[in-house]
Amino acid sequence: MKLIKLAMVAALFVALAATSAMATEAKPGEGVTVRPGRATWNTGFFQEALARRGLEELGYDVEKPKDLQNPIAYKSIYLGDIDYWCNGNFPLHNPQLPKNFEKRAVILDPIIKSGGMQGYLVSKKEVEKYNIKSLDDFKRPEVIKAFDLNGDGKADLTACPPGWGCEKVIATHMELYGLKDYVKPSKASYEAGMAAALGAFKSGQPVFFYTWTPNWTVYKFKPGTDVMWINVPEKGDTGSVVSGVTGAVSDPLRPGFVVYDINVVANKKFLEKNPAAATFLKSFKLTIDDVSAQNTRMNEGEKSDRDIAKHVDEWIAAHQDTWNAWLEAARNAA
């Protein structure tokens, strides 16, 4: 009798183990084709690649993402032409949403809360030497002289190329704060300008530039160590007031730009029909450092699809427990 009971218990353990293994390897998305979108800016590629990998592990057949401009992406999600994208920037993109967008689409909780920081950074050495707190300080003769790299009598600012949204905001700041006679924004290629700024900084020269996060720039120039975020003057409604910014000259900081979350945006019907995909996309989170570190590798040449897939492999290996928990939650939802 005891042998029979022991055999029954052993069989139960085997059955439970088999059930657990099946749950771990379950493919709730099998047979379902998913159509993602992707941003046209490569600093947003990493989160899309991670989301795609997660859905593939859940069994979904995920098509190659369509690279779309923001307004087209939101219209495509609304119409059901694509199922989701991981490059929503809110509230920055609110004006680009189609009318009645919320009836057919949803903005999920942030992948990176307040991940989209924008503003002006100045080399920490000069911030401390000249007590620089805001753009207004670039009207002072000694500050202009320190940042005048070509001898034209104006402080040089590495800014944005023509046509970029930030170029228009910077032009507004130059006008609003009366800086046209004191600061000269460089509108050449941003990548080339920032590469030159990095070279100058390494040789001991001051730097003054615009950037956003996540981006390789804040990986190479560490806020609080190498550079400091500075304020815009308290004049006009020019963006957010934010607290807790690492490497800011003040707390709170007036960066002069809207600070935004980075979100997954998805079609409602797609989420309703695919609870596993919905749960994974709601669960998955990153940090600015995660994305900035990966962006740095792309900037240094690792920018092919194969390279980005390798970055995904390495991130998952370094965060295996977290990754497994997201997948488990998705399988449980199914």
C-alpha positions as a Markdown table, in Angstrom:
| # | Residue | x | y | z |
|---|---|---|---|---|
| 1 | Met | 0.0 | 0.0 | 0.0 |
| 2 | Lys | 2.8 | 2.4 | 0.9 |
| 3 | Leu | 4.5 | 1.6 | -2.4 |
| 4 | Ile | 1.3 | 2.5 | -4.3 |
| 5 | Lys | 1.0 | 5.8 | -2.4 |
| 6 | Leu | 4.7 | 6.6 | -3.0 |
| 7 | Ala | 4.2 | 5.9 | -6.7 |
| 8 | Met | 1.1 | 8.1 | -6.8 |
| 9 | Val | 3.0 | 10.9 | -5.1 |
| 10 | Ala | 5.9 | 10.5 | -7.5 |
| 11 | Ala | 3.5 | 10.6 | -10.5 |
| 12 | Leu | 1.9 | 13.7 | -9.2 |
| 13 | Phe | 5.3 | 15.5 | -8.9 |
| 14 | Val | 6.1 | 14.4 | -12.5 |
| 15 | Ala | 2.8 | 15.7 | -13.7 |
| 16 | Leu | 3.2 | 19.0 | -11.9 |
| 17 | Ala | 6.8 | 19.4 | -13.2 |
| 18 | Ala | 5.5 | 18.7 | -16.7 |
| 19 | Thr | 2.7 | 21.3 | -16.3 |
| 20 | Ser | 5.1 | 23.9 | -15.0 |
| 21 | Ala | 7.5 | 23.3 | -18.0 |
| 22 | Met | 4.6 | 23.5 | -20.4 |
| 23 | Ala | 3.5 | 26.8 | -18.8 |
| 24 | Thr | 7.0 | 28.2 | -19.0 |
| 25 | Glu | 7.3 | 27.3 | -22.7 |
| 26 | Ala | 3.7 | 28.2 | -23.6 |
| 27 | Lys | 3.2 | 30.1 | -26.9 |
| 28 | Pro | -0.1 | 31.9 | -26.5 |
| 29 | Gly | 0.6 | 34.0 | -29.6 |
| 30 | Glu | 1.0 | 31.1 | -32.0 |
| 31 | Gly | -0.7 | 31.6 | -35.3 |
| 32 | Val | -1.1 | 35.4 | -34.8 |
| 33 | Thr | 0.7 | 37.9 | -37.0 |
| 34 | Val | 1.6 | 41.2 | -35.3 |
| 35 | Arg | 2.4 | 44.4 | -37.2 |
| 36 | Pro | 4.6 | 46.9 | -35.3 |
| 37 | Gly | 5.6 | 50.4 | -36.1 |
| 38 | Arg | 9.0 | 52.0 | -35.3 |
| 39 | Ala | 10.2 | 55.6 | -35.0 |
| 40 | Thr | 12.3 | 57.2 | -37.8 |
| 41 | Trp | 14.9 | 58.2 | -35.1 |
| 42 | Asn | 17.4 | 55.4 | -34.2 |
| 43 | Thr | 17.5 | 56.3 | -30.5 |
| 44 | Gly | 14.1 | 54.7 | -30.3 |
| 45 | Phe | 15.1 | 51.4 | -32.0 |
| 46 | Phe | 16.1 | 49.5 | -28.9 |
| 47 | Gln | 12.8 | 49.5 | -27.0 |
| 48 | Glu | 11.0 | 48.4 | -30.2 |
| 49 | Ala | 13.5 | 45.5 | -30.7 |
| 50 | Leu | 13.0 | 44.4 | -27.0 |
| 51 | Ala | 9.2 | 44.4 | -27.3 |
| 52 | Arg | 9.4 | 42.5 | -30.6 |
| 53 | Arg | 11.7 | 39.8 | -29.0 |
| 54 | Gly | 9.3 | 39.4 | -26.1 |
| 55 | Leu | 6.3 | 38.9 | -28.4 |
| 56 | Glu | 8.3 | 36.4 | -30.5 |
| 57 | Glu | 9.1 | 34.4 | -27.4 |
| 58 | Leu | 5.3 | 34.3 | -26.7 |
| 59 | Gly | 4.8 | 32.7 | -30.1 |
| 60 | Tyr | 3.6 | 35.7 | -32.1 |
| 61 | Asp | 4.8 | 36.0 | -35.7 |
| 62 | Val | 6.1 | 39.6 | -35.6 |
| 63 | Glu | 6.6 | 41.4 | -38.9 |
| 64 | Lys | 9.5 | 43.7 | -39.6 |
| 65 | Pro | 8.6 | 47.1 | -38.2 |
| 66 | Lys | 7.4 | 49.9 | -40.4 |
| 67 | Asp | 9.5 | 53.0 | -39.9 |
| 68 | Leu | 6.9 | 55.8 | -39.6 |
| 69 | Gln | 6.8 | 59.5 | -38.8 |
| 70 | Asn | 4.8 | 60.2 | -35.6 |
| 71 | Pro | 1.5 | 61.5 | -37.0 |
| 72 | Ile | 1.4 | 58.7 | -39.5 |
| 73 | Ala | 2.1 | 56.1 | -36.8 |
| 74 | Tyr | -0.8 | 57.3 | -34.7 |
| 75 | Lys | -3.2 | 57.4 | -37.6 |
| 76 | Ser | -2.1 | 53.9 | -38.6 |
| 77 | Ile | -2.7 | 52.6 | -35.1 |
| 78 | Tyr | -6.1 | 54.3 | -35.0 |
| 79 | Leu | -7.1 | 52.7 | -38.4 |
| 80 | Gly | -5.7 | 49.3 | -37.4 |
| 81 | Asp | -3.0 | 49.3 | -40.1 |
| 82 | Ile | -0.3 | 48.6 | -37.4 |
| 83 | Asp | -0.9 | 47.1 | -34.0 |
| 84 | Tyr | 1.5 | 49.0 | -31.7 |
| 85 | Trp | 4.7 | 51.1 | -31.5 |
| 86 | Cys | 7.0 | 51.8 | -28.6 |
| 87 | Asn | 8.0 | 55.4 | -29.5 |
| 88 | Gly | 5.2 | 57.5 | -28.1 |
| 89 | Asn | 6.4 | 60.7 | -26.4 |
| 90 | Phe | 3.7 | 62.2 | -24.2 |
| 91 | Pro | 2.5 | 64.9 | -23.7 |
| 92 | Leu | 4.9 | 66.1 | -26.5 |
| 93 | His | 3.0 | 64.1 | -29.2 |
| 94 | Asn | -0.6 | 65.0 | -28.0 |
| 95 | Pro | -1.2 | 67.5 | -30.8 |
| 96 | Gln | -0.3 | 64.8 | -33.4 |
| 97 | Leu | -3.0 | 62.3 | -32.3 |
| 98 | Pro | -6.0 | 61.9 | -34.7 |
| 99 | Lys | -9.4 | 63.1 | -33.5 |
| 100 | Asn | -11.2 | 60.6 | -31.2 |
| 101 | Phe | -7.9 | 58.6 | -30.9 |
| 102 | Glu | -8.8 | 57.2 | -27.5 |
| 103 | Lys | -11.8 | 55.4 | -29.0 |
| 104 | Arg | -9.7 | 53.0 | -31.0 |
| 105 | Ala | -6.2 | 53.2 | -29.4 |
| 106 | Val | -4.6 | 53.4 | -26.0 |
| 107 | Ile | -1.4 | 55.0 | -24.6 |
| 108 | Leu | 0.0 | 52.5 | -22.1 |
| 109 | Asp | 1.9 | 53.3 | -18.9 |
| 110 | Pro | 5.4 | 54.6 | -19.6 |
| 111 | Ile | 8.3 | 52.4 | -20.6 |
| 112 | Ile | 10.4 | 55.2 | -19.2 |
| 113 | Lys | 8.7 | 57.8 | -16.9 |
| 114 | Ser | 10.0 | 61.3 | -17.7 |
| 115 | Gly | 12.4 | 59.6 | -20.0 |
| 116 | Gly | 12.3 | 62.4 | -22.6 |
| 117 | Met | 14.3 | 65.1 | -20.9 |
| 118 | Gln | 15.5 | 68.0 | -23.2 |
| 119 | Gly | 17.5 | 71.1 | -22.6 |
| 120 | Tyr | 20.9 | 72.8 | -22.5 |
| 121 | Leu | 24.0 | 71.4 | -20.9 |
| 122 | Val | 27.3 | 73.2 | -20.0 |
| 123 | Ser | 30.6 | 71.8 | -18.9 |
| 124 | Lys | 30.7 | 71.5 | -15.2 |
| 125 | Lys | 34.1 | 73.2 | -14.8 |
| 126 | Glu | 32.8 | 76.4 | -16.5 |
| 127 | Val | 29.5 | 76.2 | -14.6 |
| 128 | Glu | 31.4 | 76.3 | -11.3 |
| 129 | Lys | 34.0 | 78.8 | -12.5 |
| 130 | Tyr | 31.5 | 81.4 | -13.9 |
| 131 | Asn | 28.5 | 80.5 | -11.6 |
| 132 | Ile | 26.4 | 79.7 | -14.7 |
| 133 | Lys | 22.7 | 79.0 | -13.7 |
| 134 | Ser | 20.7 | 79.9 | -16.9 |
| 135 | Leu | 20.9 | 81.0 | -20.5 |
| 136 | Asp | 20.9 | 84.6 | -19.2 |
| 137 | Asp | 24.5 | 84.1 | -18.0 |
| 138 | Phe | 25.6 | 83.8 | -21.6 |
| 139 | Lys | 25.1 | 87.6 | -21.9 |
| 140 | Arg | 28.0 | 88.2 | -19.5 |
| 141 | Pro | 31.3 | 89.1 | -21.3 |
| 142 | Glu | 33.5 | 86.6 | -19.5 |
| 143 | Val | 31.1 | 83.7 | -20.3 |
| 144 | Ile | 30.8 | 84.7 | -23.9 |
| 145 | Lys | 34.6 | 84.9 | -24.2 |
| 146 | Ala | 35.0 | 81.4 | -22.6 |
| 147 | Phe | 32.5 | 79.8 | -25.1 |
| 148 | Asp | 33.5 | 81.8 | -28.2 |
| 149 | Leu | 35.4 | 79.1 | -30.1 |
| 150 | Asn | 35.8 | 80.9 | -33.4 |
| 151 | Gly | 36.4 | 84.5 | -32.3 |
| 152 | Asp | 33.2 | 86.0 | -33.7 |
| 153 | Gly | 32.2 | 87.5 | -30.3 |
| 154 | Lys | 29.4 | 85.1 | -29.6 |
| 155 | Ala | 29.2 | 81.9 | -27.4 |
| 156 | Asp | 29.0 | 78.8 | -29.6 |
| 157 | Leu | 26.0 | 76.5 | -28.9 |
| 158 | Thr | 25.8 | 73.0 | -30.5 |
| 159 | Ala | 22.2 | 73.1 | -31.5 |
| 160 | Cys | 19.8 | 71.4 | -34.0 |
| 161 | Pro | 19.7 | 71.2 | -37.8 |
| 162 | Pro | 17.0 | 73.1 | -39.8 |
| 163 | Gly | 13.7 | 71.4 | -39.8 |
| 164 | Trp | 14.0 | 69.7 | -36.4 |
| 165 | Gly | 11.4 | 70.6 | -33.7 |
| 166 | Cys | 14.2 | 71.5 | -31.3 |
| 167 | Glu | 15.6 | 74.0 | -33.8 |
| 168 | Lys | 12.4 | 76.0 | -33.7 |
| 169 | Val | 12.3 | 76.0 | -29.9 |
| 170 | Ile | 15.9 | 77.1 | -29.7 |
| 171 | Ala | 15.2 | 79.9 | -32.1 |
| 172 | Thr | 12.2 | 81.0 | -29.9 |
| 173 | His | 14.5 | 81.0 | -26.9 |
| 174 | Met | 17.1 | 83.2 | -28.7 |
| 175 | Glu | 14.3 | 85.7 | -29.5 |
| 176 | Leu | 12.4 | 85.5 | -26.3 |
| 177 | Tyr | 15.4 | 85.9 | -24.0 |
| 178 | Gly | 17.3 | 88.4 | -26.2 |
| 179 | Leu | 20.2 | 86.1 | -26.9 |
| 180 | Lys | 20.7 | 86.7 | -30.6 |
| 181 | Asp | 23.6 | 89.1 | -30.0 |
| 182 | Tyr | 25.3 | 86.8 | -27.5 |
| 183 | Val | 24.8 | 83.2 | -28.6 |
| 184 | Lys | 25.3 | 81.6 | -32.0 |
| 185 | Pro | 23.5 | 78.2 | -32.4 |
| 186 | Ser | 25.3 | 75.8 | -34.8 |
| 187 | Lys | 22.8 | 74.2 | -37.1 |
| 188 | Ala | 25.1 | 71.7 | -38.8 |
| 189 | Ser | 24.7 | 68.0 | -38.6 |
| 190 | Tyr | 23.9 | 67.2 | -35.0 |
| 191 | Glu | 26.0 | 64.0 | -34.9 |
| 192 | Ala | 29.0 | 65.8 | -36.4 |
| 193 | Gly | 28.5 | 68.8 | -34.0 |
| 194 | Met | 28.3 | 66.6 | -30.9 |
| 195 | Ala | 31.3 | 64.5 | -32.1 |
| 196 | Ala | 33.3 | 67.8 | -32.4 |
| 197 | Ala | 32.0 | 68.9 | -28.9 |
| 198 | Leu | 33.2 | 65.6 | -27.4 |
| 199 | Gly | 36.6 | 66.0 | -29.0 |
| 200 | Ala | 36.9 | 69.6 | -27.7 |
| 201 | Phe | 35.8 | 68.5 | -24.2 |
| 202 | Lys | 38.4 | 65.8 | -24.1 |
| 203 | Ser | 41.1 | 68.3 | -25.0 |
| 204 | Gly | 40.0 | 70.5 | -22.1 |
| 205 | Gln | 37.8 | 73.0 | -23.9 |
| 206 | Pro | 34.3 | 74.1 | -22.6 |
| 207 | Val | 31.1 | 72.8 | -24.1 |
| 208 | Phe | 27.6 | 74.2 | -24.5 |
| 209 | Phe | 25.0 | 72.1 | -26.3 |
| 210 | Tyr | 21.4 | 71.1 | -26.6 |
| 211 | Thr | 20.4 | 67.4 | -26.2 |
| 212 | Trp | 17.6 | 65.1 | -25.2 |
| 213 | Thr | 17.3 | 61.7 | -23.4 |
| 214 | Pro | 17.7 | 58.9 | -23.9 |
| 215 | Asn | 20.7 | 59.6 | -26.1 |
| 216 | Trp | 24.4 | 58.7 | -26.4 |
| 217 | Thr | 25.3 | 62.2 | -25.5 |
| 218 | Val | 24.3 | 61.8 | -21.8 |
| 219 | Tyr | 26.3 | 58.6 | -21.7 |
| 220 | Lys | 29.5 | 60.2 | -23.0 |
| 221 | Phe | 28.9 | 63.5 | -21.1 |
| 222 | Lys | 27.8 | 62.5 | -17.6 |
| 223 | Pro | 25.4 | 65.0 | -16.1 |
| 224 | Gly | 26.6 | 66.0 | -12.7 |
| 225 | Thr | 30.2 | 64.8 | -13.4 |
| 226 | Asp | 31.1 | 66.3 | -16.8 |
| 227 | Val | 28.3 | 68.7 | -17.6 |
| 228 | Met | 25.3 | 70.4 | -15.9 |
| 229 | Trp | 21.7 | 71.0 | -17.0 |
| 230 | Ile | 21.0 | 74.8 | -16.9 |
| 231 | Asn | 17.8 | 76.8 | -16.7 |
| 232 | Val | 16.1 | 79.1 | -19.1 |
| 233 | Pro | 15.1 | 82.4 | -17.6 |
| 234 | Glu | 11.7 | 82.8 | -15.9 |
| 235 | Lys | 10.1 | 84.5 | -18.8 |
| 236 | Gly | 7.3 | 83.1 | -20.9 |
| 237 | Asp | 5.8 | 79.6 | -20.9 |
| 238 | Thr | 8.7 | 77.6 | -22.3 |
| 239 | Gly | 8.2 | 74.1 | -21.1 |
| 240 | Ser | 8.1 | 72.1 | -17.9 |
| 241 | Val | 9.4 | 72.7 | -14.4 |
| 242 | Val | 10.9 | 69.5 | -13.2 |
| 243 | Ser | 12.4 | 68.2 | -9.9 |
| 244 | Gly | 15.0 | 65.5 | -9.2 |
| 245 | Val | 17.0 | 66.0 | -12.4 |
| 246 | Thr | 20.5 | 64.5 | -12.0 |
| 247 | Gly | 23.2 | 67.0 | -12.8 |
| 248 | Ala | 20.9 | 70.1 | -12.7 |
| 249 | Val | 22.2 | 73.5 | -11.5 |
| 250 | Ser | 19.0 | 73.9 | -9.4 |
| 251 | Asp | 16.1 | 71.9 | -8.1 |
| 252 | Pro | 13.6 | 72.3 | -9.6 |
| 253 | Leu | 14.9 | 73.0 | -13.1 |
| 254 | Arg | 13.4 | 75.0 | -15.9 |
| 255 | Pro | 14.9 | 73.2 | -18.9 |
| 256 | Gly | 12.9 | 75.2 | -21.5 |
| 257 | Phe | 11.4 | 72.2 | -23.1 |
| 258 | Val | 8.5 | 69.8 | -22.3 |
| 259 | Val | 9.6 | 66.8 | -20.4 |
| 260 | Tyr | 7.8 | 63.7 | -21.7 |
| 261 | Asp | 7.2 | 60.0 | -21.0 |
| 262 | Ile | 8.2 | 57.3 | -23.5 |
| 263 | Asn | 5.2 | 55.0 | -24.0 |
| 264 | Val | 3.9 | 52.0 | -25.9 |
| 265 | Val | 0.8 | 53.0 | -28.0 |
| 266 | Ala | -1.4 | 50.3 | -29.3 |
| 267 | Asn | -4.7 | 49.5 | -31.1 |
| 268 | Lys | -7.5 | 48.6 | -28.7 |
| 269 | Lys | -8.8 | 45.7 | -30.6 |
| 270 | Phe | -5.4 | 44.2 | -30.9 |
| 271 | Leu | -4.9 | 44.3 | -27.1 |
| 272 | Glu | -8.4 | 42.9 | -26.4 |
| 273 | Lys | -7.8 | 39.9 | -28.8 |
| 274 | Asn | -4.3 | 39.3 | -27.5 |
| 275 | Pro | -4.1 | 39.4 | -23.7 |
| 276 | Ala | -0.6 | 37.9 | -23.6 |
| 277 | Ala | 0.7 | 40.6 | -25.9 |
| 278 | Ala | -1.2 | 43.3 | -24.0 |
| 279 | Thr | 0.2 | 42.2 | -20.6 |
| 280 | Phe | 3.8 | 42.0 | -22.0 |
| 281 | Leu | 3.6 | 45.5 | -23.5 |
| 282 | Lys | 2.1 | 46.9 | -20.3 |
| 283 | Ser | 4.8 | 45.2 | -18.2 |
| 284 | Phe | 8.0 | 46.0 | -20.0 |
| 285 | Lys | 10.0 | 48.9 | -18.6 |
| 286 | Leu | 13.5 | 50.4 | -19.2 |
| 287 | Thr | 15.7 | 53.1 | -17.8 |
| 288 | Ile | 17.3 | 56.1 | -19.5 |
| 289 | Asp | 20.7 | 54.5 | -18.8 |
| 290 | Asp | 19.7 | 51.3 | -20.5 |
| 291 | Val | 18.7 | 53.1 | -23.7 |
| 292 | Ser | 21.5 | 55.7 | -23.6 |
| 293 | Ala | 24.2 | 52.9 | -23.2 |
| 294 | Gln | 22.7 | 51.1 | -26.2 |
| 295 | Asn | 22.5 | 54.3 | -28.2 |
| 296 | Thr | 26.2 | 54.9 | -27.5 |
| 297 | Arg | 27.0 | 51.6 | -29.0 |
| 298 | Met | 25.0 | 52.5 | -32.1 |
| 299 | Asn | 26.8 | 55.8 | -32.4 |
| 300 | Glu | 30.1 | 54.0 | -32.3 |
| 301 | Gly | 29.1 | 51.8 | -35.3 |
| 302 | Glu | 27.0 | 49.0 | -33.9 |
| 303 | Lys | 23.9 | 50.0 | -35.7 |
| 304 | Ser | 22.8 | 47.1 | -38.0 |
| 305 | Asp | 19.8 | 45.0 | -37.2 |
| 306 | Arg | 22.1 | 42.2 | -36.2 |
| 307 | Asp | 24.0 | 44.5 | -33.8 |
| 308 | Ile | 20.7 | 45.7 | -32.2 |
| 309 | Ala | 19.6 | 42.0 | -31.9 |
| 310 | Lys | 22.9 | 41.4 | -30.1 |
| 311 | His | 22.2 | 44.3 | -27.7 |
| 312 | Val | 18.8 | 42.8 | -27.0 |
| 313 | Asp | 20.4 | 39.4 | -26.2 |
| 314 | Glu | 22.9 | 41.0 | -23.8 |
| 315 | Trp | 20.2 | 43.1 | -22.1 |
| 316 | Ile | 18.0 | 40.1 | -21.5 |
| 317 | Ala | 21.0 | 38.0 | -20.2 |
| 318 | Ala | 21.8 | 40.8 | -17.7 |
| 319 | His | 18.1 | 41.1 | -16.6 |
| 320 | Gln | 17.0 | 37.5 | -17.0 |
| 321 | Asp | 14.8 | 37.3 | -13.9 |
| 322 | Thr | 12.9 | 40.5 | -14.9 |
| 323 | Trp | 12.5 | 39.3 | -18.4 |
| 324 | Asn | 11.2 | 35.9 | -17.3 |
| 325 | Ala | 8.7 | 37.6 | -15.0 |
| 326 | Trp | 7.3 | 39.7 | -17.9 |
| 327 | Leu | 6.9 | 36.5 | -20.0 |
| 328 | Glu | 5.3 | 34.6 | -17.1 |
| 329 | Ala | 2.8 | 37.4 | -16.5 |
| 330 | Ala | 1.9 | 37.4 | -20.2 |
| 331 | Arg | 1.4 | 33.6 | -20.3 |
| 332 | Asn | -0.7 | 33.7 | -17.2 |
| 333 | Ala | -2.9 | 36.4 | -18.8 |
| 334 | Ala | -3.5 | 34.1 | -21.7 |
